[in-house]
Coordinates of C-alpha atoms in Angstrom, one line a residue:
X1 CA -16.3 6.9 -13.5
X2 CA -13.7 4.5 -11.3
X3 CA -11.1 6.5 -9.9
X4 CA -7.7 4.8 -8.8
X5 CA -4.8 6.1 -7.0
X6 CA -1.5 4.2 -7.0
X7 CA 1.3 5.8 -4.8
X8 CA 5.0 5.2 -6.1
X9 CA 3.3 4.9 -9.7
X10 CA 6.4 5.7 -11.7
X11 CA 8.4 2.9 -11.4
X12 CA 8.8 -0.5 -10.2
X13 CA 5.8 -2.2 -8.8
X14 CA 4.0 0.8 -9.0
X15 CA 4.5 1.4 -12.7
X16 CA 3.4 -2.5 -12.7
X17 CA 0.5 -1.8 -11.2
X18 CA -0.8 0.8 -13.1
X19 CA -0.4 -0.9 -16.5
X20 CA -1.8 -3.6 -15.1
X21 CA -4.9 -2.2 -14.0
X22 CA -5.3 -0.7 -17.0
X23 CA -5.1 -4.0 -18.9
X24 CA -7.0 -6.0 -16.6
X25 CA -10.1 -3.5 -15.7
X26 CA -12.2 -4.1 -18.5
X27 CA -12.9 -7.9 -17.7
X28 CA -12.7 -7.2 -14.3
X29 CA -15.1 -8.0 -11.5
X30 CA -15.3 -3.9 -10.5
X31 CA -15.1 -2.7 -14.4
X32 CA -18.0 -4.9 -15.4
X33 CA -20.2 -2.3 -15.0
X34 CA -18.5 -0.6 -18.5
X35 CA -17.2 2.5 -16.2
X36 CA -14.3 4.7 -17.9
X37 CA -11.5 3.7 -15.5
X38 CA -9.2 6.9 -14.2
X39 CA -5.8 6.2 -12.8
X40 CA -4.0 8.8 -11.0
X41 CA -0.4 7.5 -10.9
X42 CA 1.0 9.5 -7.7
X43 CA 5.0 10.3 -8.2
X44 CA 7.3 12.3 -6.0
X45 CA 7.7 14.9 -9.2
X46 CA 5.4 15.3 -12.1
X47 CA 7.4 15.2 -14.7
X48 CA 8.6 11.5 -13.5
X49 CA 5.0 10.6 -13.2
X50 CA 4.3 12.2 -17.1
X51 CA 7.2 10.5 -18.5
X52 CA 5.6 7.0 -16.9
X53 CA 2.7 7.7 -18.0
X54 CA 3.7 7.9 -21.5
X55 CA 5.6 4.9 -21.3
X56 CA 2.5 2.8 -20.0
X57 CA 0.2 3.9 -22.6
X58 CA 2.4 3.0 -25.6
X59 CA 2.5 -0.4 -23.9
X60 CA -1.2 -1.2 -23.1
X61 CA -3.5 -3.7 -24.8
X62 CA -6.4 -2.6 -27.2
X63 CA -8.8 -3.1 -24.7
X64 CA -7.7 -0.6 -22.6
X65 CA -9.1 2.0 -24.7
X66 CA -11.6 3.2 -22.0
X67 CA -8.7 3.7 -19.2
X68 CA -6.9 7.5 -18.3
X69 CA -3.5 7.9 -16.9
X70 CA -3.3 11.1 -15.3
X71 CA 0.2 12.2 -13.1
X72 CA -0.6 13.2 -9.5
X73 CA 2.6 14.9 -7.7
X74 CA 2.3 12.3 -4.4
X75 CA 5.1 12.3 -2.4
X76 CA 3.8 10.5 0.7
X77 CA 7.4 11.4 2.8
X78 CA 5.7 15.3 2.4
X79 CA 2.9 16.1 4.9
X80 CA 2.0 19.2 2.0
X81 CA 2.5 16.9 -0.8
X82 CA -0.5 14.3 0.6
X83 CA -2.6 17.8 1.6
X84 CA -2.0 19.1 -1.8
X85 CA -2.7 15.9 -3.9
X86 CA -6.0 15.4 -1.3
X87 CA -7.2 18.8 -2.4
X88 CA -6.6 18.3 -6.1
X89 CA -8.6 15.4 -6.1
X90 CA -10.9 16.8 -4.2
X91 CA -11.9 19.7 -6.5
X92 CA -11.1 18.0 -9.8
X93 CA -13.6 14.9 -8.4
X94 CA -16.1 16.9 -6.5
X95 CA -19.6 14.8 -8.0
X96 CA -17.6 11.7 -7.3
X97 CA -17.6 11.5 -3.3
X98 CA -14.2 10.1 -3.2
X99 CA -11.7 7.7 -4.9
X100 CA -12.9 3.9 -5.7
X101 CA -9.6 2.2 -5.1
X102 CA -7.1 3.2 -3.0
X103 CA -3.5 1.4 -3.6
X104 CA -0.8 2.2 -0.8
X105 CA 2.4 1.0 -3.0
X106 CA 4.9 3.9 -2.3
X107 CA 7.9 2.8 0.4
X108 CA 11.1 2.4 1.3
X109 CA 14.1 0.3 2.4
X110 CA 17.2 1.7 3.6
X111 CA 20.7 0.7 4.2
X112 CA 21.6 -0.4 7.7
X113 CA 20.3 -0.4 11.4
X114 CA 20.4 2.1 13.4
X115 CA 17.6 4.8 15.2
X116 CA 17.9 7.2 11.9
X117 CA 17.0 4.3 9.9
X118 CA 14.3 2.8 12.0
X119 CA 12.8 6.4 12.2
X120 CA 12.8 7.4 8.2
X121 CA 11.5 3.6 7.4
X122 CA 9.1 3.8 9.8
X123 CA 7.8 8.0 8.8
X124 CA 7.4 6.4 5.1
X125 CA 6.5 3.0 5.8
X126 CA 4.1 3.3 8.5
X127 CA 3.2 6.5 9.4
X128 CA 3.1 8.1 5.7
X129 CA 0.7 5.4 4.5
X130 CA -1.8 6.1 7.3
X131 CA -1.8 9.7 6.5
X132 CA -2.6 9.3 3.1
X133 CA -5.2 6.9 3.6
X134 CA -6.8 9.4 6.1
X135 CA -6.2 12.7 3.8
X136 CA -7.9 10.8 0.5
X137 CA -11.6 9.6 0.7
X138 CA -12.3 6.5 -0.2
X139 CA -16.1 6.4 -1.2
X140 CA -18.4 3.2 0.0
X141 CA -18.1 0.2 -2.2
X142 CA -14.4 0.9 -2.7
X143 CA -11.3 -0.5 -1.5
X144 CA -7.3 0.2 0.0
X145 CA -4.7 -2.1 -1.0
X146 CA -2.3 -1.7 1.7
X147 CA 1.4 -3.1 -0.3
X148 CA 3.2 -5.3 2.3
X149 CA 6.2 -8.4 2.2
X150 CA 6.3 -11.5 3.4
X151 CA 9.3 -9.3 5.7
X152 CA 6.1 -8.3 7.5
X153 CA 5.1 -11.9 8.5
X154 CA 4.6 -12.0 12.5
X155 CA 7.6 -14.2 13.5
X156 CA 11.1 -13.9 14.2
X157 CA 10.0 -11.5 17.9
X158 CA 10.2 -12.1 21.2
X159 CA 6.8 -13.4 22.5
X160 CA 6.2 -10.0 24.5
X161 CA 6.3 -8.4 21.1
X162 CA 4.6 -10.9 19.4
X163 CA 1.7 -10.7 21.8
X164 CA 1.3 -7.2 21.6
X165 CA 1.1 -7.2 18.0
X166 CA -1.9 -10.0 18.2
X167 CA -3.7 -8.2 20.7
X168 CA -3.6 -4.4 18.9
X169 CA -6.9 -3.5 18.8
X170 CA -6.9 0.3 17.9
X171 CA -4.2 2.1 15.7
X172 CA -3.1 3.8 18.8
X173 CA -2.2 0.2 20.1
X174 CA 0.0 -0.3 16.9
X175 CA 1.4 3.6 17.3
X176 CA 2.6 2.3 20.6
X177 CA 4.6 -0.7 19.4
X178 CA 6.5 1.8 16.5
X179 CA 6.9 4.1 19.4
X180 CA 8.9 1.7 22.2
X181 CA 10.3 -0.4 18.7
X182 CA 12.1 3.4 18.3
X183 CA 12.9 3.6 21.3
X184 CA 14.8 0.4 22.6
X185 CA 16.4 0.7 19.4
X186 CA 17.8 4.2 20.1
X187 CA 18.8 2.7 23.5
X188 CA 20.4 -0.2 23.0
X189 CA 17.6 -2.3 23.9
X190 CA 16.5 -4.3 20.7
X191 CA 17.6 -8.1 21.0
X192 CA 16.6 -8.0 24.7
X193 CA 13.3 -6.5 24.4
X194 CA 12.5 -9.3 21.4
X195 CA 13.0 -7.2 18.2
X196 CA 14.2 -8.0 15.6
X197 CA 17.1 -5.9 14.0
X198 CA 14.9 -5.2 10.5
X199 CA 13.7 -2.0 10.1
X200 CA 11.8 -2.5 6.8
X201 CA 10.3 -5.5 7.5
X202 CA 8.8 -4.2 11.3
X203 CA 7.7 -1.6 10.0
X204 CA 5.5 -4.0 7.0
X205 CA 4.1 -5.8 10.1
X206 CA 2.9 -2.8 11.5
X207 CA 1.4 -1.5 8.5
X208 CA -0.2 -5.3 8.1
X209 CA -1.5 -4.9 11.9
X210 CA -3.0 -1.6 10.9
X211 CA -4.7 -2.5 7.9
X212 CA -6.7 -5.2 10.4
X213 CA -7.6 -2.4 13.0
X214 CA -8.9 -0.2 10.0
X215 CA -10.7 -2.9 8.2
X216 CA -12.4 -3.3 11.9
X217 CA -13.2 0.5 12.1
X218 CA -14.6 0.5 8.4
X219 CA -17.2 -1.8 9.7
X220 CA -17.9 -1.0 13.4
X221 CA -18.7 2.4 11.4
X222 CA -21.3 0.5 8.8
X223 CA -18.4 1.4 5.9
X224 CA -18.2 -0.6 2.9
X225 CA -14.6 -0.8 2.2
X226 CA -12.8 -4.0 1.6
X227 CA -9.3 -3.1 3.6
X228 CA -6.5 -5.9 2.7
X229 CA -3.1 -6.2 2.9
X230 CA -0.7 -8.3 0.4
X231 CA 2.9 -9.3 -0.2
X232 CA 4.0 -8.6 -4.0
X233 CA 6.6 -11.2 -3.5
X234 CA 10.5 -10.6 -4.6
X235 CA 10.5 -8.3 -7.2
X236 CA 13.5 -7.6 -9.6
X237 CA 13.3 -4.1 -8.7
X238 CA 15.9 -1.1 -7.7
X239 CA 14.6 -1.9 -3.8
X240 CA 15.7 -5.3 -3.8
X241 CA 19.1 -4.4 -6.2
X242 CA 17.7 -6.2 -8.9
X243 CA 18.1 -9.7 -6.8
X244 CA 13.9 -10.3 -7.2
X245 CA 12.8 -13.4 -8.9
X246 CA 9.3 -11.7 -10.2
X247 CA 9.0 -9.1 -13.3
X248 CA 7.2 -6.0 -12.2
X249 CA 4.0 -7.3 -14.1
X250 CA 3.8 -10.4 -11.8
X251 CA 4.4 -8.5 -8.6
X252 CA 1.6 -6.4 -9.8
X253 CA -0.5 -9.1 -9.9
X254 CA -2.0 -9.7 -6.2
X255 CA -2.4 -5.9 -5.2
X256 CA -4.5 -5.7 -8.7
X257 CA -6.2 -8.9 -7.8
X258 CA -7.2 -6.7 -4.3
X259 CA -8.3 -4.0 -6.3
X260 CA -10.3 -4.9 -9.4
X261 CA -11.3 -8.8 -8.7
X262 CA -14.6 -10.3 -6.7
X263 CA -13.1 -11.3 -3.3
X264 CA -16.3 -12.7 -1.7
X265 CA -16.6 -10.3 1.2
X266 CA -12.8 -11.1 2.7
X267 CA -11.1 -8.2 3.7
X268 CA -8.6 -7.3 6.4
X269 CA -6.6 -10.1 5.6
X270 CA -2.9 -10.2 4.4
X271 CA -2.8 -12.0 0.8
X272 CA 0.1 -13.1 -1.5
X273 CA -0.1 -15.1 -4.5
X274 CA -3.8 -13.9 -4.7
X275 CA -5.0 -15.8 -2.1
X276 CA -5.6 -15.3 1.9
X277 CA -2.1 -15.9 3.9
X278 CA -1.5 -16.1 7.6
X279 CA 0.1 -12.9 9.0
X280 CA 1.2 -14.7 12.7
X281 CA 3.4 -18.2 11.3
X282 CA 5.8 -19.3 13.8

């Protein structure tokens, strides 16, 4: 069996993602081996990630016969939500050793700038991702899709910031730069200390500097888990106030690309269009 969990799998991208991995595992590089593909589609409340799930299946193609949908209540905003969902899959997939494909999708982008705003975006964005991908195993072989923008492109910062970014080394290095980011926003301090006044997209550059640092750790450790990072591009969905240029179903496409397809070996990169694009462009 091939496990997948996709947070924020009731809508939007998500709900793109899942129906296309369903679609697209059976002629896929990681579902050649004819393995009965799982999804768990994580949703802040069950009954939105049931009444998805219905929806996907009476839309899927024949030849995702061999797929399940199953709803798993994920809210990644909820420390006990992520505990709870890590222990249901846990026990329910005890013989499996962990998930196969991990796929962080769930975010958010508020309204405004201000220290409230920079703290919630960066609690969901940032910090929530890491904590699920530390709470749910991911077993050798598999792989986290870490869901990103071309907002979280290294440019636009003062060359301090920049720097610091480029030279992160451990997660605790990237911690640091949320941490003074909070800070010299809550005092006043942003356009002198080289930030820039975007919440949502600082906080995708961290998370695309993280998924480098892990994608290290996986394999100073001798773990064989291909770590990458991608932009979905502008998606016509309720984030973006229906202003995207992409349907669901093409956004979808590079994180499934991450997930299912034969990426010769790369990983810890940041992709889009579903190829290998540069984080740092000046």
């Amino acid at each position: 069996m091939t496990i997948a969990l996709v947070t924020g799998g009731n809508r939007g991208i998500g709900y793109g993602i899942v129906r296309r991995l369903a679609n697209e595992y059976p002629s896929s590089a990681v579902g050649a081996s004819g393995s009965p593909l799982t999804i768990l589609l994580g949703s802040r409340t069950l009954d939105n990630g049931q009444k998805a799930r219905d929806s996907i299946l009476s839309e899927l193609a024949s030849s995702a016969a061999k797929v399940t949908i199953t709803p798993l209540q994920l809210d990644i905003s909820d420390p006990e939500s992520i505990k709870r969902a890590s222990a249901e899959i846990q026990s329910r997939y005890a013989d499996q050793g962990g998930i196969d494909v991990l796929i962080n999708n769930a975010g958010i982008a508020l309204d405004g700038f201000d220290a409230d705003v920079i703290r919630n975006t960066m609690a969901t964005n940032y910090h929530a991702t890491k904590h699920v991908i530390k709470s749910i195993p991911v077993r050798d072989g598999g792989r986290i899709v870490n869901v990103a923008s071309m907002a979280g492109i290294l440019r636009g910062y003062g060359p301090e910031v920049t720097q610091r970014f480029l030279d992160a080394k451990t997660e605790a290095d990237v911690d640091a730069i949320v941490a003074d980011y909070e800070a010299d926003v809550r005092n006043g301090h942003c356009q002198d200390k080289g930030w820039k006044s975007a919440a949502y997209s600082t906080s995708k550059c961290a998370l695309i500097a993280y998924t480098r640092i892990l994608d290290a750790d996986y394999k100073k450790a001798g773990k064989n888990v291909a770590v990458n990072a991608c932009c979905p591009g502008y998606v016509n969905t309720d984030m973006t106030k229906g202003r995207g240029v992409k349907s669901i179903d093409e956004g979808a496409a590079t994180p499934v690309h991450l997930a299912l397809q034969d990426l010769k070996g790369v990983t810890g990169e940041f992709w889009e269009n579903s190829s290998v694009s540069k984080w740092h462009q000046q």
